[in-house]
Short mmCIF file of C-alpha atoms and ligand atoms in Angstrom, two decimals:
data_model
loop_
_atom_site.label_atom_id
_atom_site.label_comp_id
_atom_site.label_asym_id
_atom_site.label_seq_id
_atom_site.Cartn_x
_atom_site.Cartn_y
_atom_site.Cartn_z
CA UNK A 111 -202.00 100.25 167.25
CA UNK A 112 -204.27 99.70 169.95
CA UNK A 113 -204.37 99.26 173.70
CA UNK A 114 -207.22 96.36 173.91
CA UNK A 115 -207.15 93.18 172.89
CA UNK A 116 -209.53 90.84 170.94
CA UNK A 117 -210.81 93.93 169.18
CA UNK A 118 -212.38 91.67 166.01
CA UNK A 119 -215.22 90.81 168.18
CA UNK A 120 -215.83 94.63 169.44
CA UNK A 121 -219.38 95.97 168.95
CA UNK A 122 -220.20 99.02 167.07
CA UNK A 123 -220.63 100.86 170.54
CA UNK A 124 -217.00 99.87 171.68
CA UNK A 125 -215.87 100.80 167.86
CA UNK A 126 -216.82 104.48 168.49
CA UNK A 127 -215.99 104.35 172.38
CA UNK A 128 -212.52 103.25 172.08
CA UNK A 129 -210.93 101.76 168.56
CA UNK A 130 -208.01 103.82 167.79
CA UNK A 131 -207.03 104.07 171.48
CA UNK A 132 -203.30 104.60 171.81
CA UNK A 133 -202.50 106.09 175.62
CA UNK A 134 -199.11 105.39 175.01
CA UNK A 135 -198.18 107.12 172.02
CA UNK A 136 -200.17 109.98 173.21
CA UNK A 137 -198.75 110.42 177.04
CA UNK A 138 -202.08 108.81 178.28
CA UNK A 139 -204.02 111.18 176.77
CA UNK A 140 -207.85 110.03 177.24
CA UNK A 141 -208.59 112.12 173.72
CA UNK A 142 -205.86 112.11 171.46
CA UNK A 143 -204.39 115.10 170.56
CA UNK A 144 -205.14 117.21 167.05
CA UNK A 145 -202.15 116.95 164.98
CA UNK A 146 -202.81 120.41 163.92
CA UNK A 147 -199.15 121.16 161.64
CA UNK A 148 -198.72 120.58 157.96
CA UNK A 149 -195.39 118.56 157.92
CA UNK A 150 -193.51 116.09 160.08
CA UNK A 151 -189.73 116.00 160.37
CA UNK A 152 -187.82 113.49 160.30
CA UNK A 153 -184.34 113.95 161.09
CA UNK A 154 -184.23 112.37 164.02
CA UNK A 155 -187.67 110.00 163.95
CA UNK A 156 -189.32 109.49 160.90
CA UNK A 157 -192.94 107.76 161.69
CA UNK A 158 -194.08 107.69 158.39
CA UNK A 159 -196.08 110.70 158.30
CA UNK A 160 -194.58 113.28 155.95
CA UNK A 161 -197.37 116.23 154.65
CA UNK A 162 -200.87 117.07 156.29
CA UNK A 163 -202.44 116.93 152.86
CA UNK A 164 -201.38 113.35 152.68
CA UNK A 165 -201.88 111.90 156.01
CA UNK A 166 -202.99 113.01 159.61
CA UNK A 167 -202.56 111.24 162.80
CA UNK A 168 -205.42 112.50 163.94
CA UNK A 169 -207.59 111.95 160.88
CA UNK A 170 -206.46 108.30 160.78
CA UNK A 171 -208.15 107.83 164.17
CA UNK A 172 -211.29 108.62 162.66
CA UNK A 173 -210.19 106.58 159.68
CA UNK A 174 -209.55 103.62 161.85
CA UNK A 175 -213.27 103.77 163.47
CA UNK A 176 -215.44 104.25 160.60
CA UNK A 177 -213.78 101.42 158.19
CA UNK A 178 -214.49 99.07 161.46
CA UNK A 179 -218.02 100.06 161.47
CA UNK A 180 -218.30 100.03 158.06
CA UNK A 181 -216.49 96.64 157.66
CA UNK A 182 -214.37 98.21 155.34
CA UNK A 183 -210.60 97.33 155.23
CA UNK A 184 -210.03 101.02 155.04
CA UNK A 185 -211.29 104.37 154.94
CA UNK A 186 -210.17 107.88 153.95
CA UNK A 187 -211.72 110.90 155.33
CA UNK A 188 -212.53 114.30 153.20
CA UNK A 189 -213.14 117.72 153.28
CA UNK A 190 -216.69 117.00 153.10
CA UNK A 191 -219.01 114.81 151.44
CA UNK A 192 -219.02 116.34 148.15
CA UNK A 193 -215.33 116.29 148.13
CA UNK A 194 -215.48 112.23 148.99
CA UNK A 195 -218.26 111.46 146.35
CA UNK A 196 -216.88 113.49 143.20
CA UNK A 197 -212.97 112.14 143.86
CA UNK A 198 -214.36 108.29 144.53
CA UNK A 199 -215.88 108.82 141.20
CA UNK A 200 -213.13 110.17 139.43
CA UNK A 201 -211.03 107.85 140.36
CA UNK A 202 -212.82 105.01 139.20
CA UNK A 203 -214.53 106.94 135.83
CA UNK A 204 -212.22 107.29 132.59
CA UNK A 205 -212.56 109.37 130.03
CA UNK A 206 -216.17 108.23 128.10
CA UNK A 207 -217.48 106.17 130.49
CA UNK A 208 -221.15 105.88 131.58
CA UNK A 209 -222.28 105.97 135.11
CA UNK A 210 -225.86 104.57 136.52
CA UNK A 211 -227.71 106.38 139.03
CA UNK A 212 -231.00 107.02 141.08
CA UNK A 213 -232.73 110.00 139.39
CA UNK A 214 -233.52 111.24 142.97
CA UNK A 215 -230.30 111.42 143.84
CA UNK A 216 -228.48 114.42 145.90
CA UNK A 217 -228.60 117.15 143.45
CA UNK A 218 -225.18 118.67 143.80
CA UNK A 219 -224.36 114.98 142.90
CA UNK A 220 -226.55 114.58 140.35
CA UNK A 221 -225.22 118.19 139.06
CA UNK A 222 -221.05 116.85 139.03
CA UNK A 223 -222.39 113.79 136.78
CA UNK A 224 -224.86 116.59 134.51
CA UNK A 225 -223.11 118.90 134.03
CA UNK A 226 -219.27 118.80 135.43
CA UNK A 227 -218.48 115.63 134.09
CA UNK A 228 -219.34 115.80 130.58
CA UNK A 229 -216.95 117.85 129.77
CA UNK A 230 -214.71 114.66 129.59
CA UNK A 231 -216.97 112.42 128.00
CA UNK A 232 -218.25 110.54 130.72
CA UNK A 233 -221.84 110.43 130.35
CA UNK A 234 -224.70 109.49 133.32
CA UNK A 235 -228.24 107.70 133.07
CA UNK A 236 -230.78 108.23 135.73
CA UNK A 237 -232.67 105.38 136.63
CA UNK A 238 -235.96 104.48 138.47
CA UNK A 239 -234.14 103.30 140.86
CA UNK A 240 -236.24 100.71 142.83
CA UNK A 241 -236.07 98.15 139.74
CA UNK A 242 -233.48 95.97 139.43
CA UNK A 243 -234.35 95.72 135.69
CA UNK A 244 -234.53 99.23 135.01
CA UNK A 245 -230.29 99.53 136.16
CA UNK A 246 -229.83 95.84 133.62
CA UNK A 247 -231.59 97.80 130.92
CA UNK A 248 -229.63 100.80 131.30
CA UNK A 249 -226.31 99.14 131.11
CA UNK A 250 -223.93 100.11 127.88
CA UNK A 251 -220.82 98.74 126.69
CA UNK A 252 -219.05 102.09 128.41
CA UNK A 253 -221.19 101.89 131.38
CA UNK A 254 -218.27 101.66 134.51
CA UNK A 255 -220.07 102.66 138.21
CA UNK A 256 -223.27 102.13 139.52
CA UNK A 257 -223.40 105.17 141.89
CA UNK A 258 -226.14 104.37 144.57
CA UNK A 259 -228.07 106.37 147.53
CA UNK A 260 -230.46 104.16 149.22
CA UNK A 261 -232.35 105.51 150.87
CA UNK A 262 -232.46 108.89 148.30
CA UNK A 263 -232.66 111.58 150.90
CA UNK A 264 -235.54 113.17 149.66
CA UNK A 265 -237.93 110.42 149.15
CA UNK A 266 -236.79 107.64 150.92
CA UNK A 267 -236.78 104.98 148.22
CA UNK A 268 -234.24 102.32 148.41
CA UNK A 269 -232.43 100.34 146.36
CA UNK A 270 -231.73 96.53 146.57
CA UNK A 271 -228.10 96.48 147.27
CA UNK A 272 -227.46 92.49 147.15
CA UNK A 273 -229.28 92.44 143.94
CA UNK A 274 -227.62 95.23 142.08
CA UNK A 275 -224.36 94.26 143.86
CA UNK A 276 -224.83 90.98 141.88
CA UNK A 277 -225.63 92.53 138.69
CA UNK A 278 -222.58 95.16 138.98
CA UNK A 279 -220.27 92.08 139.58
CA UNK A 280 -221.67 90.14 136.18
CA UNK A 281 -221.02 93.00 134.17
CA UNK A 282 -217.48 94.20 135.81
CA UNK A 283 -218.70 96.98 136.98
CA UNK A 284 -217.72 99.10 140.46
CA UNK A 285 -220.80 100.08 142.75
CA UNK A 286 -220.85 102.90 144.75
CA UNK A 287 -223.37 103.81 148.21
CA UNK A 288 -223.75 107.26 149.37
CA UNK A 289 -224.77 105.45 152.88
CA UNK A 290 -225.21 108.96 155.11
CA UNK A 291 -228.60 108.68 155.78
CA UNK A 292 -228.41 104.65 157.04
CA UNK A 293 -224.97 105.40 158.85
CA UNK A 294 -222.90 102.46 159.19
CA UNK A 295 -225.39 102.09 162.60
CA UNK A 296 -228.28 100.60 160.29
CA UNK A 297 -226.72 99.40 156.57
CA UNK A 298 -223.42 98.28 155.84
CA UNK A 299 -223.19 97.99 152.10
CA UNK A 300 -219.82 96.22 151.81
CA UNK A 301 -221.43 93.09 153.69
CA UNK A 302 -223.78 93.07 150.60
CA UNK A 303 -221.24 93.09 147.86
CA UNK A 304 -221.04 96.99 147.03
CA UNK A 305 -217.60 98.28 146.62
CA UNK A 306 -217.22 101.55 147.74
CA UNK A 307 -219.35 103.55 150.74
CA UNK A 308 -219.28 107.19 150.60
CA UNK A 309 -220.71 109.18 153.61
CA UNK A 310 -221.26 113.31 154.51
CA UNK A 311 -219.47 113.48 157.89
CA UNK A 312 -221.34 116.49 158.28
CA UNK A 313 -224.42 114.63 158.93
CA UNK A 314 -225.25 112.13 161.59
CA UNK A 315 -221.63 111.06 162.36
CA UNK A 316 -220.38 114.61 163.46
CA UNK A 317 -224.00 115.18 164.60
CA UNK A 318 -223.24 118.28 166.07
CA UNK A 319 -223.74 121.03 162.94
CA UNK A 320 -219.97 122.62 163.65
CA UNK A 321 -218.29 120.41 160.66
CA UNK A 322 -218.25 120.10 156.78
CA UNK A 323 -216.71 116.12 156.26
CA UNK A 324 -216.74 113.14 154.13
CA UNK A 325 -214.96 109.40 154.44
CA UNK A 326 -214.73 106.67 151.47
CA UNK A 327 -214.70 103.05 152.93
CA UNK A 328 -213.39 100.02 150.70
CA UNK A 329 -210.60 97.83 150.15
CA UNK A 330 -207.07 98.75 150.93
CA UNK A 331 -205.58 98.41 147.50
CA UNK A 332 -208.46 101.00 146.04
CA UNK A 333 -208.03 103.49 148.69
CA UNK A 334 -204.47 103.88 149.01
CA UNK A 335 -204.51 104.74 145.59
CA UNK A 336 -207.79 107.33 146.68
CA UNK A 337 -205.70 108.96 148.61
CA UNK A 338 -201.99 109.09 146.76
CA UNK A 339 -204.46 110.03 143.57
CA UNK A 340 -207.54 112.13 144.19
CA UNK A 341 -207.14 113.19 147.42
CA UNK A 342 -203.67 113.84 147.54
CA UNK A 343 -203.51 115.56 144.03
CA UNK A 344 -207.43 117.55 145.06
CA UNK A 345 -205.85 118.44 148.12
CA UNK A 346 -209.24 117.65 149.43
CA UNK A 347 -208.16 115.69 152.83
CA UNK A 348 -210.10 116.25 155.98
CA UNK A 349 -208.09 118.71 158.10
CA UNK A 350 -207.17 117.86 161.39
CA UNK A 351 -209.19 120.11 163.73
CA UNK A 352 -212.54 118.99 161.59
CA UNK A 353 -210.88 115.67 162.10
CA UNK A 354 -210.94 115.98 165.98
CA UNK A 355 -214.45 116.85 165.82
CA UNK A 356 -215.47 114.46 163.90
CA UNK A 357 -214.12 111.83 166.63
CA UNK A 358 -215.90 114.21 169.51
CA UNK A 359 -219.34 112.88 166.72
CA UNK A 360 -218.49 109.79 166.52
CA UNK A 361 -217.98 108.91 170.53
CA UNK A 362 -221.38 109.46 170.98
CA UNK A 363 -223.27 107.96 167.07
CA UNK A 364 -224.72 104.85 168.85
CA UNK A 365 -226.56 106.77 171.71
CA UNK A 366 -227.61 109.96 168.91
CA UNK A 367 -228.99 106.88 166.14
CA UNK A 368 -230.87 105.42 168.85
CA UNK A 369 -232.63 108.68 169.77
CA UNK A 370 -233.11 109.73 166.20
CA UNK A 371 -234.93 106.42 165.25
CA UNK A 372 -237.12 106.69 168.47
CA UNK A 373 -238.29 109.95 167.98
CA UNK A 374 -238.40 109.55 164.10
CA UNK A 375 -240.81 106.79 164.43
CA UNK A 376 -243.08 108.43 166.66
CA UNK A 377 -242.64 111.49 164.29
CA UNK A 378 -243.63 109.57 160.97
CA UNK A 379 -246.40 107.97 162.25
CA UNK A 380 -247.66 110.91 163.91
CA UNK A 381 -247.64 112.76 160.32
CA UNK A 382 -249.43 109.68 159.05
CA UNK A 383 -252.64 109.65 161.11
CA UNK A 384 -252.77 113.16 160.51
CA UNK A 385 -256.24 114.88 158.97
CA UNK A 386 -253.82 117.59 156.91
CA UNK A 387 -251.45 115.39 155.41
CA UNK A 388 -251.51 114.12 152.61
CA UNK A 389 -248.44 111.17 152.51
CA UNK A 390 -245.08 110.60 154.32
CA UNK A 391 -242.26 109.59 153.04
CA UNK A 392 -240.12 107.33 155.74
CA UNK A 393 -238.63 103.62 155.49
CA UNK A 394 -239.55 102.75 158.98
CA UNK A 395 -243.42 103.08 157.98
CA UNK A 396 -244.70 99.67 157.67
CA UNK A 397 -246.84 101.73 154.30
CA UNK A 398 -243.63 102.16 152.64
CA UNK A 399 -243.93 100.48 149.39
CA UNK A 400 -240.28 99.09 150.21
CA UNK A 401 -240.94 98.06 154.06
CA UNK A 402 -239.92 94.81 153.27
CA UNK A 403 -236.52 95.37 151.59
CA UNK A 404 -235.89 97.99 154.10
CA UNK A 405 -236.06 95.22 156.67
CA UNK A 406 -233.44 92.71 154.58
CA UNK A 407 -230.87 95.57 154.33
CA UNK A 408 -231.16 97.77 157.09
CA UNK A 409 -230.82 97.16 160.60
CA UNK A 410 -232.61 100.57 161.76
CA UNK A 411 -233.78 103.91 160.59
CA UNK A 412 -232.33 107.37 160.98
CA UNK A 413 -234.75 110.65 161.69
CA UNK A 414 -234.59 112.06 158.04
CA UNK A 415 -238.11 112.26 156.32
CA UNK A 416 -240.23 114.29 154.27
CA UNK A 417 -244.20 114.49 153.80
CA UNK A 418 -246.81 116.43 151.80
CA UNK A 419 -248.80 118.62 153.56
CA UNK A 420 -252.54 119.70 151.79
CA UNK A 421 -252.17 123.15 151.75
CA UNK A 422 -251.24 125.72 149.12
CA UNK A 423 -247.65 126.25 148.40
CA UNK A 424 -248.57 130.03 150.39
CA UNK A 425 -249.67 127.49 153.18
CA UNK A 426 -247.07 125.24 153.31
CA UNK A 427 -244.60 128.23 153.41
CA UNK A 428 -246.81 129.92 155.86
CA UNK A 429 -246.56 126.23 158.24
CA UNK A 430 -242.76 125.78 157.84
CA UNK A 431 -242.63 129.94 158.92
CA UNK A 432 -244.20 129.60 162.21
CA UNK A 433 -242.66 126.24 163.69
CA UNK A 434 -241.22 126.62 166.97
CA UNK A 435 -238.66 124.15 167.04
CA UNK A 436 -237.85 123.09 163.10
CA UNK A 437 -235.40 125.89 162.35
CA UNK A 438 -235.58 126.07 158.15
CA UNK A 439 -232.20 124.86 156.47
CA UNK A 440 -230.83 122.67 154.26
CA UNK A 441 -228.33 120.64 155.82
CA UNK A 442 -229.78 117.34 158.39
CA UNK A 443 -228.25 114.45 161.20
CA UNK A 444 -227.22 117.22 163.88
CA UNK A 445 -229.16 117.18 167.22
CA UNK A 446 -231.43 120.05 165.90
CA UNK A 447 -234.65 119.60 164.44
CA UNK A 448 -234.63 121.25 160.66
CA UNK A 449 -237.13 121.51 158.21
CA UNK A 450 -236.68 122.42 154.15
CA UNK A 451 -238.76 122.43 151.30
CA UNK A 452 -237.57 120.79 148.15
CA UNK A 453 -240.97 120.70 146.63
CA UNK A 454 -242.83 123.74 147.88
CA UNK A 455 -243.00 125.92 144.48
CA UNK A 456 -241.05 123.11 142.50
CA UNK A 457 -241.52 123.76 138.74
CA UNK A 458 -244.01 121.09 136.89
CA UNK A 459 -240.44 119.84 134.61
CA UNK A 460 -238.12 119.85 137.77
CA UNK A 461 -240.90 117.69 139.20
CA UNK A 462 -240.91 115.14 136.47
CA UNK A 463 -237.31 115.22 136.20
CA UNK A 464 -236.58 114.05 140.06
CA UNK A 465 -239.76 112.66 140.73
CA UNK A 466 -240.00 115.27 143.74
CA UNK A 467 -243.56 115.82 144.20
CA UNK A 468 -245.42 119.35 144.36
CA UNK A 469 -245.85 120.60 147.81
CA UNK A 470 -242.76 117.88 149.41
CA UNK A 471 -241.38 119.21 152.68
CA UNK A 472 -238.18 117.19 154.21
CA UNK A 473 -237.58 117.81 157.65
CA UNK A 474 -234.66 116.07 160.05
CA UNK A 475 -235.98 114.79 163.59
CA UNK A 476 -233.27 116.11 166.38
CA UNK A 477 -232.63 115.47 169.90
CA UNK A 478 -235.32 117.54 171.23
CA UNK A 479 -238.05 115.34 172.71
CA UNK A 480 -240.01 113.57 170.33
CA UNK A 481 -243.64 115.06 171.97
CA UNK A 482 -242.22 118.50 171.78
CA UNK A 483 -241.57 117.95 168.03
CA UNK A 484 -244.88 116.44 167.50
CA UNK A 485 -246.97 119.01 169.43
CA UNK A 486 -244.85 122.16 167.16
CA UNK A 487 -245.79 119.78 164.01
CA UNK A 488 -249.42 119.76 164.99
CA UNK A 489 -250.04 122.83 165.76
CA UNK A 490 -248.51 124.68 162.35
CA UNK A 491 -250.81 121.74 160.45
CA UNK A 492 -253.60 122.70 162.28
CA UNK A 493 -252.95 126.66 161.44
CA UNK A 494 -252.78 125.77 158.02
CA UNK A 495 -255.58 124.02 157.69
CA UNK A 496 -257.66 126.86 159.24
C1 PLP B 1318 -227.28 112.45 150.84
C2 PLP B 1318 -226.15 113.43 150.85
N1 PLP B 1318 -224.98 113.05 150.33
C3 PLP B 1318 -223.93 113.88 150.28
C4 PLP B 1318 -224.02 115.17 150.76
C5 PLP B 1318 -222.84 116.09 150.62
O1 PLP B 1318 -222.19 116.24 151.81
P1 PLP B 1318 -221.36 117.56 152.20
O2 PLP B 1318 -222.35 118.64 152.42
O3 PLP B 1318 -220.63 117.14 153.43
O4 PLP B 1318 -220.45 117.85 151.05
C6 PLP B 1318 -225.20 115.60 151.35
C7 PLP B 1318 -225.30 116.96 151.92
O5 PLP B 1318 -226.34 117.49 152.19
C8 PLP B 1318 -226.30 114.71 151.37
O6 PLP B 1318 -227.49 115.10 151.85
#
């Protein structure tokens, strides 16, 4: 229940300020509280909550806000994003089905559909993902989910979601978006016919690096059935502290996605003009193969890239070493600048496999100031070059 009125015409920013509001129940409360116990009596009142693995109040707030900016009719928050992805799956996927998929995918998620889910039959195909004809060719009889990422987080190619939205619904089958690098700032896949959006919380809508999180957005019937099912019987529900948190993120997504596209730009085309690099990977590059489609389905770009440096792999290591302000880690979308290297030393087979090139370092653009990113950036590519 909310305290404002005509909230169907709220923008995104007064979605994350406000939706879920409820001073009342929450003795005026400006934050609401954290629910933080496992079961609710009800002897005397019985709201409808009954076990913390099943529902939260405090996790349904978030809930409430990211299905609106999604455009979702619901959404159901995780442990994290691995936990979201692998029980969205499940509970669509029967025993010997066949799932579709980017061959750049994440790799932990490429891993669950490799080598976890085989062991019940269920078999995956990994597709060149920016042809629609390459996903139509790959369709089987069994074939059930077309799992999508666009953009892939490590090479920034999309995928055209009307398109293969269209072609899912022809053949009955359910499509799936990991959307986390977008956010539901810049793409929202369910206006474009896809099913189910998947997101890591831990990314860009906690922002702040201090949570592990994932959310599942569709249609009501499909996710209370999520969440009696996978999540309840997984146990893999967002607790509510991490829940809390993830609210604290979301407050503030619309100010952090501004400042991560701003500086990202200026980052990407920085790396472009540069002498000592060789090519950038980054959707908001009018050189991106896909500029165009990028345009069509996304309203703006987060501060996730990746680039080749020319250098030796001694050299690139050497350049990501003595950074100032790109602290080296895997994880991305929090307000510090990161760097990682998913191609520096790659084997020649791994290469062809994910289409990662030799040499491919991915690095997230934070909240510092963009000039203070550039000038650490140009000075390690200057170093290696000498
Ligand atoms: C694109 C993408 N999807 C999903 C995940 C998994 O999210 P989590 O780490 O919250 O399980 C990640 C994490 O790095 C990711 O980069």
């Amino acid at each position: 229940m909310s305290v404002h009125p005509g909230q169907e015409t709220w923008s995104k920013e007064d979605i994350c300020a406000h939706l879920g509001d409820d001073y009342d129940r929450f003795l005026g409360a400006i934050v609401p509280p954290i629910f933080q116990n496992s079961l609710f009596t009800r002897k005397t009142v019985n709201h409808g909550y009954t076990y913390t693995r099943v529902t939260n109040p405090t996790t349904e707030i978030a809930e409430t806000k990211i299905a609106a900016l999604e455009e979702g009719e619901e959404a159901k928050c995780f442990a994290s994003g691995m936990a979201a992805i692998t029980s969205t799956l499940m509970s669509v996927l029967e025993q010997g089905s066949h799932v579709l998929c980017p061959r750049s995918v994440y790799t932990p998620t490429r891993a669950f559909l490799e080598n976890y889910m085989p062991r019940f039959g269920v078999e995956a195909t990994f597709v060149e993902s920016e042809s629609v004809e390459a996903f139509e060719r790959a369709i089987r009889p069994n074939t059930k989910v077309i799992l999508l990422e666009s953009p892939v987080s490590n090479l920034f190619t999309l995928q055209d979601l009307a398109q293969l939205a269209g072609l899912a619904r022809a053949h009955n089958l359910t499509t799936i978006i990991d959307n986390t690098w977008a956010t539901p700032m810049y793409q929202n896949p369910i206006r474009l016919g896809i099913d189910l959006v998947v997101h890591s919380a831990s990314k860009y809508m906690g922002g702040h690096s201090d949570i592990v999180g994932g959310v599942v957005v569709g249609r009501k019937e499909t996710l209370t059935e999520i969440m009696h099912r996978e999540r309840g019987l997984f146990g893999a529900i967002m607790d509510p502290h991490q829940s809390w948190l993830l609210l604290r993120g979301l407050r503030t997504l619309p100010l952090r996605m501004r400042q991560h596209q701003e500086s990202g730009m200026k980052v990407a085309k920085f790396l472009e003009e540069h002498p000592a690099v060789e090519r950038v990977f980054y959707p908001g590059l009018q050189s991106h193969p896909q500029f165009e489609l990028g345009r069509k389905q996304m309203s703006g770009y987060s501060g996730l890239m990746s680039f080749v440096p020319k250098g030796s792999v001694e050299q690139i290591r050497a350049f990501i070493k003595q950074l100032s302000f790109f602290e080296e880690g895997p994880s991305w979308g929090g307000f510090e600048s990161l760097i990682n290297s998913p191609g520096v030393g790659i084997s020649e087979e791994a290469s062809s496999l994910t289409g990662i090139p030799s040499g491919l370092v991915r690095i997230s653009v934070g909240l510092e100031k963009a000039e203070t990113l550039i000038d650490d950036l140009d000075r390690g590519l200057f170093a290696m070059k000498a």
